[in-house]
Coordinates of C-alpha atoms in Angstrom, one line a residue:
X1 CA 4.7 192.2 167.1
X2 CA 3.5 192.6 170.6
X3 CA 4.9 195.8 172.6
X4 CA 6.0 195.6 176.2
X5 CA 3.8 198.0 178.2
X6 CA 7.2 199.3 179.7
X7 CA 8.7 200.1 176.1
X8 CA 10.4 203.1 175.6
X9 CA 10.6 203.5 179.5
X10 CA 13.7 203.3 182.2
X11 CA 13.9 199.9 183.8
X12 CA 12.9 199.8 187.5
X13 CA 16.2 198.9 189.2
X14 CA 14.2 195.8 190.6
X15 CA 14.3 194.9 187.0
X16 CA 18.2 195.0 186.4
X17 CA 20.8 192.3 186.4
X18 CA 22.5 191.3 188.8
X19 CA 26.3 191.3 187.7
X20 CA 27.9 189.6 190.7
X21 CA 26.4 187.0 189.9
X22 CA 25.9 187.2 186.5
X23 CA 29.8 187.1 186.8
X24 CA 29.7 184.1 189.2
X25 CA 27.9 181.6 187.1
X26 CA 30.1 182.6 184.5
X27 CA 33.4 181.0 186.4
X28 CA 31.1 178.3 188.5
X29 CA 28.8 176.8 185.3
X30 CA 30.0 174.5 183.0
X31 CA 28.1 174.0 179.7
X32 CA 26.9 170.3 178.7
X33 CA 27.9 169.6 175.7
X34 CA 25.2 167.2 175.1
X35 CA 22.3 170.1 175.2
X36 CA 22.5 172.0 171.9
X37 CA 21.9 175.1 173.7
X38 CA 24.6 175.2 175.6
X39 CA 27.3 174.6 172.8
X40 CA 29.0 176.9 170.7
X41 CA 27.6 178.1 168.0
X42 CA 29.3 180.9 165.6
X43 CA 25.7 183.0 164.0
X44 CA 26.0 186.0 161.9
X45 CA 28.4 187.8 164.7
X46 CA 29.9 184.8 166.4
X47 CA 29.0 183.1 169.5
X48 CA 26.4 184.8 171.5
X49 CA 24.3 183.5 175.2
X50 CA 24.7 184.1 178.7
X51 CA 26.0 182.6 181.8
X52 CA 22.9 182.1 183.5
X53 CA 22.1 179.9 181.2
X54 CA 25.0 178.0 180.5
X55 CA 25.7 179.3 176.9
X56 CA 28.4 182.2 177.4
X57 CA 30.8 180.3 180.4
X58 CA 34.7 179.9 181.1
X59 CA 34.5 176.5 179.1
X60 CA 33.5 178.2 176.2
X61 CA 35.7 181.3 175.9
X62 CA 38.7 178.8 176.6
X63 CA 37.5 176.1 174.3
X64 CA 36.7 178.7 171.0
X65 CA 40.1 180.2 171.9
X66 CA 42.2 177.3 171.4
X67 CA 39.8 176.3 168.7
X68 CA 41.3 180.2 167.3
X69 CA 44.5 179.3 168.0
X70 CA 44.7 176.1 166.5
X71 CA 43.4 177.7 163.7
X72 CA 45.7 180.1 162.9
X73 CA 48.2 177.4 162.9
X74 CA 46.6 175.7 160.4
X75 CA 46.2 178.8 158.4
X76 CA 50.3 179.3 158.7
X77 CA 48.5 183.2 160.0
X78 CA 51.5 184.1 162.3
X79 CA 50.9 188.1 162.9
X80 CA 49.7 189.5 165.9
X81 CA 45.9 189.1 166.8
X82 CA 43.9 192.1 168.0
X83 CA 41.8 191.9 170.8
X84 CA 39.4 194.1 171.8
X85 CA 36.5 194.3 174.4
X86 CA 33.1 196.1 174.6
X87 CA 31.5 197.6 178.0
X88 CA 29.2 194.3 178.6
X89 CA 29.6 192.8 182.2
X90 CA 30.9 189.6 180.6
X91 CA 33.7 190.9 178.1
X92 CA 35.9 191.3 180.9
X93 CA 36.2 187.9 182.1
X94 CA 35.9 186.6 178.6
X95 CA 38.7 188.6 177.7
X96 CA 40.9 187.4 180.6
X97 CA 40.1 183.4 179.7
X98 CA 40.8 184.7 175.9
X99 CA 44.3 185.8 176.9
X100 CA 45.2 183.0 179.5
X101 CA 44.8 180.5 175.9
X102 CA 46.6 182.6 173.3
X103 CA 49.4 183.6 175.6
X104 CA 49.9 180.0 176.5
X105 CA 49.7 179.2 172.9
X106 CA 52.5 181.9 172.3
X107 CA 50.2 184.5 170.0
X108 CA 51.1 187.9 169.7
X109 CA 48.5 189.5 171.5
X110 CA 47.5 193.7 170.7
X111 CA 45.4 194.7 174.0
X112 CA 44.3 198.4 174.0
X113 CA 45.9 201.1 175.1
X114 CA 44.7 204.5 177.2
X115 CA 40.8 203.0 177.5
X116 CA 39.7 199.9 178.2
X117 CA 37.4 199.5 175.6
X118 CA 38.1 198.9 171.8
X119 CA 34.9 199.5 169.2
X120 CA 34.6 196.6 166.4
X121 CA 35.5 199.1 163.5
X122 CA 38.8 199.9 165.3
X123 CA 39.6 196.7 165.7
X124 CA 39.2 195.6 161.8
X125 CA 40.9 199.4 161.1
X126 CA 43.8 198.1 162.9
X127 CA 44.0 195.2 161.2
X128 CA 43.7 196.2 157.6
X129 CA 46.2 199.0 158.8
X130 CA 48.9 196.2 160.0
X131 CA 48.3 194.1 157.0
X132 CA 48.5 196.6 154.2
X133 CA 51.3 196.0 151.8
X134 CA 52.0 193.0 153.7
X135 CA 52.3 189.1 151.8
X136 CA 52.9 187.3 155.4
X137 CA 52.8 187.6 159.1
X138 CA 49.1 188.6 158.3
X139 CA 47.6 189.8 161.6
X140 CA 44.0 188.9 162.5
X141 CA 41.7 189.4 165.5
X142 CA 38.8 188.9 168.1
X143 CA 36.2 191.3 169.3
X144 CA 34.5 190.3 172.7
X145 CA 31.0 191.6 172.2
X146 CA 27.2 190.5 171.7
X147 CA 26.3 193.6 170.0
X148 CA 23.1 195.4 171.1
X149 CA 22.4 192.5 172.8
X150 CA 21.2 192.5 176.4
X151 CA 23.2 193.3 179.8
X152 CA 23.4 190.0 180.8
X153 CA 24.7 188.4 177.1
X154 CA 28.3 187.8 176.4
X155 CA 29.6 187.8 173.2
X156 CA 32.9 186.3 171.1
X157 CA 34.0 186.9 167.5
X158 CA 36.7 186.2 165.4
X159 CA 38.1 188.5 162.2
X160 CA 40.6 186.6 160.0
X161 CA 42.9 188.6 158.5
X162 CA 40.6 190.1 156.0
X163 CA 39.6 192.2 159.2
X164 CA 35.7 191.5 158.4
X165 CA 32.9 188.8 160.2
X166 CA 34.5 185.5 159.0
X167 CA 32.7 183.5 157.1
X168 CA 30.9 180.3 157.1
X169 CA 33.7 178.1 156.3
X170 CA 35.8 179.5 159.3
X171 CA 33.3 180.0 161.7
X172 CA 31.9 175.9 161.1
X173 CA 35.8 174.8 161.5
X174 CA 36.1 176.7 165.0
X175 CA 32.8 175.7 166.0
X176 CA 33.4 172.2 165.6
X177 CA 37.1 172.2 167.5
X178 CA 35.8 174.5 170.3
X179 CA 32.8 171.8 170.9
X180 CA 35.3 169.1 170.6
X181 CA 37.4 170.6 173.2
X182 CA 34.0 171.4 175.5
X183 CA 33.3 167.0 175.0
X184 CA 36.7 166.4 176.0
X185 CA 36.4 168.7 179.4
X186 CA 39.0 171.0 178.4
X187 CA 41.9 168.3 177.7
X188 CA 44.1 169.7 174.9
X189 CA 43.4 173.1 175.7
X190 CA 46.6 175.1 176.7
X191 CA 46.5 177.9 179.1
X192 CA 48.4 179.9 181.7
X193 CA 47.3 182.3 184.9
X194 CA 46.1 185.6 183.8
X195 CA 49.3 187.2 185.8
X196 CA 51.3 185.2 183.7
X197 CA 49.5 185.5 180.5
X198 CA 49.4 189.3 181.2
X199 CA 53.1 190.1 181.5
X200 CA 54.4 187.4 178.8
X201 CA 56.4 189.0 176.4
X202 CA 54.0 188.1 173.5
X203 CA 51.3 190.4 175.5
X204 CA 51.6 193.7 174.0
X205 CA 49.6 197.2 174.0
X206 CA 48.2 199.1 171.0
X207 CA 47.0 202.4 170.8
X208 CA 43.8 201.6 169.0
X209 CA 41.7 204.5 169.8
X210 CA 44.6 207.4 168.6
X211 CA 45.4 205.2 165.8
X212 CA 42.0 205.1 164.7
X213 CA 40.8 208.9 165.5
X214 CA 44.3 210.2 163.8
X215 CA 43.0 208.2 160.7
X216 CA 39.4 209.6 160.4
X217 CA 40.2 212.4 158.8
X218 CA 40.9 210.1 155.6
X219 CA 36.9 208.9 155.5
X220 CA 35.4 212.0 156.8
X221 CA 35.6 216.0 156.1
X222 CA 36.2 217.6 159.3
X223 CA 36.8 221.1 157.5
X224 CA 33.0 220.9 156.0
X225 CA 31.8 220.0 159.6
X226 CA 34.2 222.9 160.9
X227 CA 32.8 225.6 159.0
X228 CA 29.1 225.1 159.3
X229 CA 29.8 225.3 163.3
X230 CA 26.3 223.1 163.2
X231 CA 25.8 221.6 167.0
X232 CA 26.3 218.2 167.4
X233 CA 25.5 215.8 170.0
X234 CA 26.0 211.7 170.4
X235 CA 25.7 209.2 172.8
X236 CA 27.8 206.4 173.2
X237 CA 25.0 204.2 174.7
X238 CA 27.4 203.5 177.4
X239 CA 29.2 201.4 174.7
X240 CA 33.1 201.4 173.8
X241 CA 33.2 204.1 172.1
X242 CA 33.3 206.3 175.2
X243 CA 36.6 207.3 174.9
X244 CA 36.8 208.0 171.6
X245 CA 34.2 210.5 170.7
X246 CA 35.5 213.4 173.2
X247 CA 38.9 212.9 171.5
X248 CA 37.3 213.6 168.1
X249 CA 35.8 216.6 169.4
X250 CA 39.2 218.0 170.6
X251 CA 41.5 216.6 167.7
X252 CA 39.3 217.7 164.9
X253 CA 37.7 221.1 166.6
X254 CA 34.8 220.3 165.8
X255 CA 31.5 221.5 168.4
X256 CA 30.3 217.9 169.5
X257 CA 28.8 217.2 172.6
X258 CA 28.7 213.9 174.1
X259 CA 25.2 213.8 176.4
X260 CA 26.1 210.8 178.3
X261 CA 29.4 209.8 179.7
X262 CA 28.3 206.8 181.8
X263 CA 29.1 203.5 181.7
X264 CA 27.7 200.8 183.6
X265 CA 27.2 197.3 182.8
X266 CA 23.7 196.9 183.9
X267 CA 22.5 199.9 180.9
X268 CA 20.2 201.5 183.5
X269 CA 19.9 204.4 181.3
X270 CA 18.7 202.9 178.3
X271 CA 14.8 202.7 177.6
X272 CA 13.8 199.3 177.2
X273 CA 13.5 197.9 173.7
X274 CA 9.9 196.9 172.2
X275 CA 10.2 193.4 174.2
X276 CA 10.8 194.7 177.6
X277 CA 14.8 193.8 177.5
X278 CA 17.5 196.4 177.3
X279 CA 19.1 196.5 174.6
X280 CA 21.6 199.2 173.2
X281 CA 19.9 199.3 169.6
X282 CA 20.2 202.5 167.9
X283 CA 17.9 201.8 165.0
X284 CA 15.2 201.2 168.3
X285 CA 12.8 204.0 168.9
X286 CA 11.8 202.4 172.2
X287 CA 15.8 201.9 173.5
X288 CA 16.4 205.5 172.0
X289 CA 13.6 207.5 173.6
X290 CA 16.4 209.3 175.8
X291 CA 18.5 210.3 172.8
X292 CA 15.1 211.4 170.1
X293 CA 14.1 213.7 173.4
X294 CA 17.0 215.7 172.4
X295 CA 16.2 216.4 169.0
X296 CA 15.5 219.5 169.0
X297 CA 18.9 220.9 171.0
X298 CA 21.0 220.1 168.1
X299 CA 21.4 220.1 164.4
X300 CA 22.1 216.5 164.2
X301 CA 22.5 213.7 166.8
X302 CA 23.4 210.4 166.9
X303 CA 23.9 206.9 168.7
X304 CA 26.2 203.9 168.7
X305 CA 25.6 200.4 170.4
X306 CA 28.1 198.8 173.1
X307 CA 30.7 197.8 170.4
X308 CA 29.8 200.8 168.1
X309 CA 29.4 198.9 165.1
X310 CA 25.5 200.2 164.4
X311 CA 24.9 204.1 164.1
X312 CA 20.9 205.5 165.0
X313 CA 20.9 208.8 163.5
X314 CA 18.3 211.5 165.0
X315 CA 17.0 215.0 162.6
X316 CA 15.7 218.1 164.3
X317 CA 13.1 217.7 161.9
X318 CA 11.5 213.8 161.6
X319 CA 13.3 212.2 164.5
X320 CA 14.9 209.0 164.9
X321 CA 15.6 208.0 161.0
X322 CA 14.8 204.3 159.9
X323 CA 18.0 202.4 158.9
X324 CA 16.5 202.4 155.6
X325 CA 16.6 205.9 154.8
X326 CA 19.8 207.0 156.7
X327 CA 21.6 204.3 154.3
X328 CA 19.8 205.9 150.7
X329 CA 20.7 209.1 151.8
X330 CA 24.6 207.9 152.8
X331 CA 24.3 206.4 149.2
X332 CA 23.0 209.7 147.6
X333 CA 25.6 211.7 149.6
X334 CA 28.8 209.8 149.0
X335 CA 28.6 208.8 145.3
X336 CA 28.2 212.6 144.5
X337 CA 30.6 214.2 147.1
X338 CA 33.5 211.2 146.6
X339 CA 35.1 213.0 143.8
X340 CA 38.3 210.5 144.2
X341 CA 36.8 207.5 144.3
X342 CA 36.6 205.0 140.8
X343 CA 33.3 205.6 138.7
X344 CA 32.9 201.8 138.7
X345 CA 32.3 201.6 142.2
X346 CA 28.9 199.7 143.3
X347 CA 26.3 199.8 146.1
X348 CA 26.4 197.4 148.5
X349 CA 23.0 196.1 150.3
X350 CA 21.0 193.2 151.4
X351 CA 18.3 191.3 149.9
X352 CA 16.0 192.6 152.5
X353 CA 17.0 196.5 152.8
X354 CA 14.8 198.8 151.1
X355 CA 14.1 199.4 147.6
X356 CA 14.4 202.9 147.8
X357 CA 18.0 201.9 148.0
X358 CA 18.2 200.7 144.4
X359 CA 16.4 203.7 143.0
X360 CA 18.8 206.0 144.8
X361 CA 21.5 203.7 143.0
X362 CA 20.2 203.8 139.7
X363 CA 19.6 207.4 140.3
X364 CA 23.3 207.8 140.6
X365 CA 24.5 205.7 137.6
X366 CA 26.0 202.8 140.2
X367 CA 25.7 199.1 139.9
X368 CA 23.6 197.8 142.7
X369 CA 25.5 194.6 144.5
X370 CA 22.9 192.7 147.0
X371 CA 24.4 190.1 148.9
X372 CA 22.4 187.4 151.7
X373 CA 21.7 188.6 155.3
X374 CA 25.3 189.4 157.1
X375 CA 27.8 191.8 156.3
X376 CA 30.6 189.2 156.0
X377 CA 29.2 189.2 152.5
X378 CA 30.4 192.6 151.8
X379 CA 33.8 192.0 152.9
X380 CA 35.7 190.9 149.8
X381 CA 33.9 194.1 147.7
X382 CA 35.5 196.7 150.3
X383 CA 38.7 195.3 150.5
X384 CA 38.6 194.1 146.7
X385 CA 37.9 198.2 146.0
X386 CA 34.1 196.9 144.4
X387 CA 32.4 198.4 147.0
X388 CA 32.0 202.2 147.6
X389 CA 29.5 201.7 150.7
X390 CA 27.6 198.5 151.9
X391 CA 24.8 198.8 154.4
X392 CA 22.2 196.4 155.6
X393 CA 19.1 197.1 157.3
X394 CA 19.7 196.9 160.8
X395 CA 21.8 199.9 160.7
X396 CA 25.5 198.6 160.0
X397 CA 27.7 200.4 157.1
X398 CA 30.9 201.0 156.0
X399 CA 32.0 202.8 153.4
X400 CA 35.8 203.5 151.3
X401 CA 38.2 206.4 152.7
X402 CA 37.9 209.7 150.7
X403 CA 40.7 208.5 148.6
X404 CA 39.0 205.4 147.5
X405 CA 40.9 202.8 149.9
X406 CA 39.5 200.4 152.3
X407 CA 39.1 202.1 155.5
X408 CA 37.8 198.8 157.3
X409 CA 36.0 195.6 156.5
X410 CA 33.5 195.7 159.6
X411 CA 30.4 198.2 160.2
X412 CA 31.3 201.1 161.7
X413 CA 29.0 202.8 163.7
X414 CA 31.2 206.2 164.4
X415 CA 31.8 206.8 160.6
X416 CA 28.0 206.9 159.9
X417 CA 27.2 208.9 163.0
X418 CA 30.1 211.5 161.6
X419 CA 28.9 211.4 158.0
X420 CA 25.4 212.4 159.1
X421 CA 27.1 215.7 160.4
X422 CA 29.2 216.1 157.2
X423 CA 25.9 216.1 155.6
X424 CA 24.1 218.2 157.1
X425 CA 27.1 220.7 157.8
X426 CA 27.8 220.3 153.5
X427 CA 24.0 220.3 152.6
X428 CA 22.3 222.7 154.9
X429 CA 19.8 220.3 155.8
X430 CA 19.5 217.4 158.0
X431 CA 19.1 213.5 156.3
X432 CA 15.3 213.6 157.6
X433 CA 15.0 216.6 155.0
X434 CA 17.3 214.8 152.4
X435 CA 15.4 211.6 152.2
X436 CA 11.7 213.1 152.4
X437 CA 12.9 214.9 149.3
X438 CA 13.9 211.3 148.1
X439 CA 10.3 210.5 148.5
X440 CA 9.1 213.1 146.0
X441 CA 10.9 211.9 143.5
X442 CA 11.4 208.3 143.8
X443 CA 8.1 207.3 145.9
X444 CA 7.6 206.7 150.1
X445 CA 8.0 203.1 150.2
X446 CA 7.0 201.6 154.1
X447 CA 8.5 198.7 155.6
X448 CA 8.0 196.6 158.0
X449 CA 9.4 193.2 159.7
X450 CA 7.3 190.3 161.2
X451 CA 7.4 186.7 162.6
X452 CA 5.1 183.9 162.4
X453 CA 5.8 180.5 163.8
X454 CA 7.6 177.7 161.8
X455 CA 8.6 174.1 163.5
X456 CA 12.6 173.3 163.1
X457 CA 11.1 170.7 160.3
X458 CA 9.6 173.9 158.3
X459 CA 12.6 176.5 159.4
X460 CA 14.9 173.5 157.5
X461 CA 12.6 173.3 154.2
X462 CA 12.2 177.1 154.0
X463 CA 15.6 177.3 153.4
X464 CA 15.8 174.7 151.0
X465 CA 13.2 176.4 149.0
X466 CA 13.5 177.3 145.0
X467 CA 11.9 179.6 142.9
X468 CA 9.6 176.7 141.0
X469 CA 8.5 175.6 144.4
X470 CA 6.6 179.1 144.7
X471 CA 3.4 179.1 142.8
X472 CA 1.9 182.8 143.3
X473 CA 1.6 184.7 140.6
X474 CA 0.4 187.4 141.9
X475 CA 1.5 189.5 145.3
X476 CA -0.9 192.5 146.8
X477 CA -3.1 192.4 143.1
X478 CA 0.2 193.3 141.2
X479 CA 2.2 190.2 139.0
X480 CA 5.0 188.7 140.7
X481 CA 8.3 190.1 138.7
X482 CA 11.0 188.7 141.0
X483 CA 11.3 185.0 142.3
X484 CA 14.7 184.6 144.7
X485 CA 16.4 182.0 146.8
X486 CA 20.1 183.2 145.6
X487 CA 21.2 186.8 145.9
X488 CA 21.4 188.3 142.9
X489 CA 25.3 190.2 143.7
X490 CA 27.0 187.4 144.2
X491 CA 24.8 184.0 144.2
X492 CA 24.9 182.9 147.5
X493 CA 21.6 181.2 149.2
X494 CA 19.7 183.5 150.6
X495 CA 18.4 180.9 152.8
X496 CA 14.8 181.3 152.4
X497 CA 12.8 183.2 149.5
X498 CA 12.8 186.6 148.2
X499 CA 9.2 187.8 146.2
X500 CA 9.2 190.9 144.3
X501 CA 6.3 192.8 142.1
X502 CA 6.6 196.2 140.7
X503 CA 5.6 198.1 143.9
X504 CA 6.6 195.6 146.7
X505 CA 8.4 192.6 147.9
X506 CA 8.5 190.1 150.8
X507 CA 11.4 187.6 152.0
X508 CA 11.2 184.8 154.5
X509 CA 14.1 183.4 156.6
X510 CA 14.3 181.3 159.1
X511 CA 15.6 182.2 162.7
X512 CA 18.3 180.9 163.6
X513 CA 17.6 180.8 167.6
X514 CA 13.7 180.6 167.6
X515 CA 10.7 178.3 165.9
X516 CA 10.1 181.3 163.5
X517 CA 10.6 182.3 160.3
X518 CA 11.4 186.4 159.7
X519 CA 8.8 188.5 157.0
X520 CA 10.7 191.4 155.7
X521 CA 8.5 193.5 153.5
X522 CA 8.2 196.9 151.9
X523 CA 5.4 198.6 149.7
X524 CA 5.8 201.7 147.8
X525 CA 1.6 202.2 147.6
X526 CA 1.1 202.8 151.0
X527 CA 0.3 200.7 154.5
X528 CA -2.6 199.3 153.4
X529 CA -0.8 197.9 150.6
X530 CA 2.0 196.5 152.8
X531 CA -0.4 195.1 154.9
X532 CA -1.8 192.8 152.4
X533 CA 1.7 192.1 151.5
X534 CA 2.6 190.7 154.6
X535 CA -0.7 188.9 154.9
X536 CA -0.5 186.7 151.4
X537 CA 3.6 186.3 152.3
X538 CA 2.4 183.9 155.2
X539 CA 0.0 182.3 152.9
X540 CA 2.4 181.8 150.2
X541 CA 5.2 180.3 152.3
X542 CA 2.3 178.8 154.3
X543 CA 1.3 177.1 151.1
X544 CA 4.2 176.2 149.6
X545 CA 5.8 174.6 153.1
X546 CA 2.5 172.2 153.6
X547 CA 2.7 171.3 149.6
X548 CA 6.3 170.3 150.1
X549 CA 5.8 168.4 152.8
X550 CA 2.9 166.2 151.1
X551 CA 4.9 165.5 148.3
X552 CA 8.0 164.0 150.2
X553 CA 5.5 162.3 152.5
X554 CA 4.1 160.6 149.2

């Protein structure tokens, strides 16, 4: 991976977009459905692009909402819909097209009240809250947001009533209408001005963000916080969480300090990521070199992206914490302090977070539950009661209320930052001390992700792969244990392979934007052993994608 020379630095303001105009082409472009690029296309987190380039427009936010509506009518899901927005430059618009559709298309519509913004775990809160105890009228919802993505990306995602990412099956059926609709120009898709849709009486307001603080107290212990009087800072990352950390502070009484209280759609603030982009990643130590400076004036600090779904947790002592570790500490943590919740209760992870996680689980007498790449797949374990915690590498978690319950079905960003202080306020230490004591007894694995080229032609075969098509024997000098192509959890593709030895692993996947494939590996025997990992994982998939191919050519 290549670093940006300007990593980990402010952007020059030559540098920044432009959001007039960012806003512009979003109202003046129109898509062509014709170019796959410019269609919609639900990934892991919905549809993603930008209007610059044609692929996050008016067409598309009014096509994928009628494609919503339409299929909540086929669903027979008649409850409100809650919408929420992130502090991007092109959630605003979006959310104004989203509303013109479902209010013409006569959907109960929750729109926040007392802040503009609404964070993805309060959104999925509100909905598990509406539809507890309920059979029908279930309620479901949208979130406009790309994430971490860049300033100038838009964003669109849909929770059915579940309340998590929906999966496959729903996203492929909207996809399909919403391009349908984009072919057709728009014919068949209902809509009314945004003065109209705003004062219809099926446009309501919902007090997401003291609904959701008033609830916290149920996940996290605010008296163990209390009493340590430990200092705590956070940084909303300029994300839509700025309203709701301050009220935490003054509801709970607890001594957190929020260090920055801007928002601004072009993320001047941030450091740029790795690549040179901005990018509100917490789990980035380039895009959090403003927030690890400020280690040291407080016990324990933390970070949330623009829709607060992904926590970045910063010790005194090591520093920004890999996702890795901050999860296997949470794990640690919860499964002994959780006295309420069922002894039955498994940890949920993905097939590329770290082993350390699985030793921390066996360490604690709980099943281990790993599940593809996306936490939709941990959805039906939280609400199902399965599932004490589910985390996944690029620092997204969730985990059950202190009484065992579903809490929400979405990562949640301002839990984890909150459970770092109840750890270090309960334990006396920070999780930078917790997990190096991990290390003693359970080894220091290292990780590490890479990407190496792949054609669409090899991209499609590498997920296709099976265990017998992989010949190795052998990975970094130790014998292959572990062959995978289907999760173990709950045998769903993995889409791509998964190769384990005693000390190590590597799995492949294909991107789903870019002619590479994705090498996730990990070593507990040190980085020269992880190196050689990562070096015979290209060969093997190298090998075993050229062998394919010469056998369906014969």
């Amino acid at each position: 991976m290549k670093v940006d020379p300007a990593a980990g630095k402010l952007s020059p303001v030559s540098a920044l977009v432009n959001i007039p105009k960012l806003i512009t082409a979003y109202y003046s472009l129109r898509p062509d459905p014709s170019d796959p690029a410019q269609r919609v296309v639900f990934g892991t987190s919905g549809h993603r692009g930008s209007s610059f380039d044609s692929s996050f427009n008016e067409w598309h936010i009014l096509a994928i909402s009628q494609a919503i509506s339409d299929y909540r009518k086929a669903q027979k899901i008649d409850g409100p819909l809650f919408l929420g927005i992130d502090t991007h430059a092109l959630s605003e618009p979006a959310y104004a097209s989203a509303l013109e559709v479902l209010a013409a298309n006569d959907i109960e519509v929750m729109l926040a009240d007392g802040t503009p913004y609404t964070p993805t775990p309060a959104v999925s809160h509100a909905i598990i809250r509406y539809n507890h105890g309920r059979k029908s009228g279930l309620a479901d919802g949208i979130v406009i947001t790309p994430s971490h993505n860049p300033p100038q990306d838009g964003g669109f995602k849909y929770d059915p009533p579940h309340a998590g990412p929906a999966g496959g099956d729903v996203t492929s059926w909207i996809e399909t209408k919403a391009n349908q609709y984009l072919r057709a120009k728009l014919e068949g898709v209902r809509r009314l001005p945004f003065s109209e849709a705003a004062a219809k009486s099926t446009t309501h307001k919902y007090d997401y963000l003291h609904t959701y603080v008033s609830d916290l107290e149920n996940v996290i212990d605010f008296d163990t916080i209390r009493a340590a009087k430990i200092k705590i800072g956070v940084n909303p990352l300029g994300g839509a969480g700025i309203d709701y950390w301050p009220l935490i502070a003054e509801q709970y009484g607890i001594p957190l300090t929020v260090v920055n209280k801007v928002v601004d759609p072009t993320y001047r603030f941030m450091t740029v990521d790795w690549d040179g982009k901005i990018r509100t990643d917490p789990s980035s130590p380039y895009a959090m070199q403003g927030v690890i400076a400020l280690k040291d004036q407080y016990d324990i600090l933390f970070a949330c992206d623009a829709d607060h779904d992904r926590h970045g947790i910063v010790s005194k002592t090591v520093g920004l914490l890999p996702p890795n570790h901050y999860l296997s500490v949470c794990i640690s943590y919860l499964f002994q302090n959780r006295t309420q919740w069922n002894k039955g209760l498994a940890v949920g992870k993905t097939v590329v977070s770290s082993s350390m996680i699985d030793r921390v689980a066996a360490r604690a007498d709980r099943k281990l539950y790993e599940v593809p790449v996306g936490f939709k797949w941990f959805v039906e374990g939280l609400i199902g009661g399965k599932l004490g915690f589910a985390g996944e590498e690029s620092a997204g978690a969730s985990f059950l209320r202190r009484d065992g319950g579903v809490w929400c079905t979405d990562k949640d960003g301002i839990i984890a930052g909150l459970l770092s202080a109840e750890i270090t306020a309960r334990l006396g230490k920070d999780p930078g001390v917790v997990y190096a004591e991990f290390t003693r007894e359970l080894g220091n694995p290292v990780y590490d992700r890479i990407e190496a080229p792949a054609s669409l032609e090899q991209k499609a075969a590498l997920k296709k792969l099976s265990p017998a098509d992989i010949h190795a024997g052998e990975l970094a000098g130790e014998k292959v244990t572990q062959i995978l192509t289907n999760a173990p959890g709950n045998g769903s593709p993995i889409e791509g392979i998964k190769v384990a030895s005693q000390n190590g692993w590597f799995a492949a996947r294909p991107s789903g934007t870019e002619e590479i494939y994705k090498i996730y590996a990990e070593s507990f025997l040190g980085q020269d052993h992880l190196k050689r990992i990562e070096e015979e994982a290209q060969a093997i998939v190298t090998d075993t994608l050229a062998r394919n191919a010469r056998a369906a050519g014969n």
